[in-house]
Amino acid sequence: MQKVVRIAGDGIGVEITEAVSTILEQAEAHIQWIDAKAGLGAFEELGSPLPDETVAAIREHKVLLKGPLTTPVGTGFRSVNVALRQHFDLYANIRPARTLPSIDSPFKQVDMVIFRENTQGLYIGKEHWVNAEKTHAESVAVVTEQASERIIRAAFEYALTHDRQKVSLVHKANILKFTTGLFLEVGRRVAKDYNSIEFEDLIVDNMAMQMVMRPERFDVVVTTNLFGDILSDLASGLVGGLGVTGAANMGDEQAMFEAVHGSAPDIAGQGKANPMALLFSSLMLLEHIGQKNIANNISKAIYKTLVEKKVYCTPDIGGKGTTQTFTQAVIDNL
Ligand code: NAI
Ligand code: MG
């Protein structure tokens, strides 16, 4: 039994986490859940959105399945998601996007995995006002050789171990010559260690166009934080949106698997929540803990459900069912 920390989260988090846990149990995943709290619920109950016990449990057990957490707008606490990424140095945000059967999309044969650098770039919020009138602002981007190398190596290692043919590095080195220029330079150097993997680089605006014109040409993609944020949502959009794509945040010690969507308070408690995004994240988790055969079985059951029993799916993907009918259909197809 592998111990895995489980945070159900806020809003629809409870429903989708229950659905995913049930499917994993029925698929005979060897997991012992360690339940922990975080988010708005934890804040209201325990006075902290990220209690010390939760942090200690993640540090000890190293693997986390996390439902969406509500971050209050304006006042209140800062994002727990960001805090977790920083605390455990989860530098690799990994977002697969793969065409699914029966999901409405003009794009076919998409099968790409985006590696987003999670700790640096323009995204870190190093901003300040230049003048007292606040009519002039500046933002600083940080890129280091060390952080670039570890994410780029992670992308190449993934390509090697997942039978992928190509790594595409995305940058804007023609304009941002120092920061994204460094990222590109490190990429070109690291690529020499992986002769069996094809390497190419693309400028980010061209990449955006290519992704909607010929998305099938991409395999593994690696890029800096802000570009990765935008392009990974774009990639999700190619295959049906945030409700059907999973994500992993990996560090050298800990790994967090989460749905990319939020807590959807508008549909919470109504049985409309699609657990598929968290389910795909849990398949990445199973692979991470050495239970890939079980992940494959569940994956087949999801595909079968989409093809044969789409009516049992949730309304967001054109079904007529509920969280529960989808969950049962996947279990029946196992
Ligand atoms: P959201 O992703 O929660 O919802 C956007 C829209 O998508 C809503 O109409 C919602 O009903 C729908 N939706 C989302 N997930 C769905 C699912 N699994 N099945 C069916 N429909 C789904 O984004 P929103 O409304 O901007 O944020 C709500 C809360 O979630 C906020 O407090 C925000 O901070 C938090 N949030 C948390 C994230 C995380 O924990 N990783 C990520 C994004 C937002
Ligand atoms: Mg984003």
mmCIF file of N, CA, C and O and ligand atoms in Angstrom, residues 95 116 123 228-230 232-233 242 260, ligand 2:
data_model
loop_
_atom_site.group_PDB
_atom_site.id
_atom_site.type_symbol
_atom_site.label_atom_id
_atom_site.label_comp_id
_atom_site.label_asym_id
_atom_site.label_seq_id
_atom_site.Cartn_x
_atom_site.Cartn_y
_atom_site.Cartn_z
ATOM 1 N N ARG A 95 1.328 19.162 -18.074
ATOM 2 C CA ARG A 95 -0.071 19.182 -18.517
ATOM 3 C C ARG A 95 -0.234 18.433 -19.838
ATOM 4 O O ARG A 95 0.045 18.985 -20.902
ATOM 5 N N ARG A 116 5.780 23.136 -18.082
ATOM 6 C CA ARG A 116 5.876 24.566 -17.767
ATOM 7 C C ARG A 116 6.786 24.771 -16.559
ATOM 8 O O ARG A 116 6.565 24.147 -15.521
ATOM 9 N N TYR A 123 6.291 35.522 -14.288
ATOM 10 C CA TYR A 123 5.064 35.179 -13.581
ATOM 11 C C TYR A 123 5.167 35.377 -12.077
ATOM 12 O O TYR A 123 4.190 35.308 -11.360
ATOM 13 N N GLY A 228 3.957 29.075 -20.529
ATOM 14 C CA GLY A 228 3.393 27.758 -20.212
ATOM 15 C C GLY A 228 1.995 27.857 -19.634
ATOM 16 O O GLY A 228 1.133 27.015 -19.905
ATOM 17 N N ASP A 229 1.773 28.868 -18.845
ATOM 18 C CA ASP A 229 0.448 29.102 -18.271
ATOM 19 C C ASP A 229 -0.574 29.264 -19.396
ATOM 20 O O ASP A 229 -1.629 28.619 -19.421
ATOM 21 N N ILE A 230 -0.239 30.100 -20.349
ATOM 22 C CA ILE A 230 -1.167 30.415 -21.439
ATOM 23 C C ILE A 230 -1.303 29.230 -22.406
ATOM 24 O O ILE A 230 -2.410 28.807 -22.744
ATOM 25 N N SER A 232 -0.688 26.082 -21.981
ATOM 26 C CA SER A 232 -1.278 24.844 -21.453
ATOM 27 C C SER A 232 -2.805 24.948 -21.409
ATOM 28 O O SER A 232 -3.501 23.956 -21.636
ATOM 29 N N ASP A 233 -3.331 26.131 -21.151
ATOM 30 C CA ASP A 233 -4.787 26.285 -21.248
ATOM 31 C C ASP A 233 -5.236 26.188 -22.703
ATOM 32 O O ASP A 233 -6.290 25.617 -23.006
ATOM 33 N N LEU A 242 -10.826 22.699 -19.668
ATOM 34 C CA LEU A 242 -10.191 22.426 -18.374
ATOM 35 C C LEU A 242 -10.879 21.300 -17.614
ATOM 36 O O LEU A 242 -10.309 20.722 -16.700
ATOM 37 N N VAL A 260 -7.099 21.034 -13.056
ATOM 38 C CA VAL A 260 -6.678 22.401 -13.385
ATOM 39 C C VAL A 260 -7.815 23.413 -13.232
ATOM 40 O O VAL A 260 -7.579 24.603 -13.161
HETATM 41 MG MG MG B 2 -3.391 29.004 -15.608
#
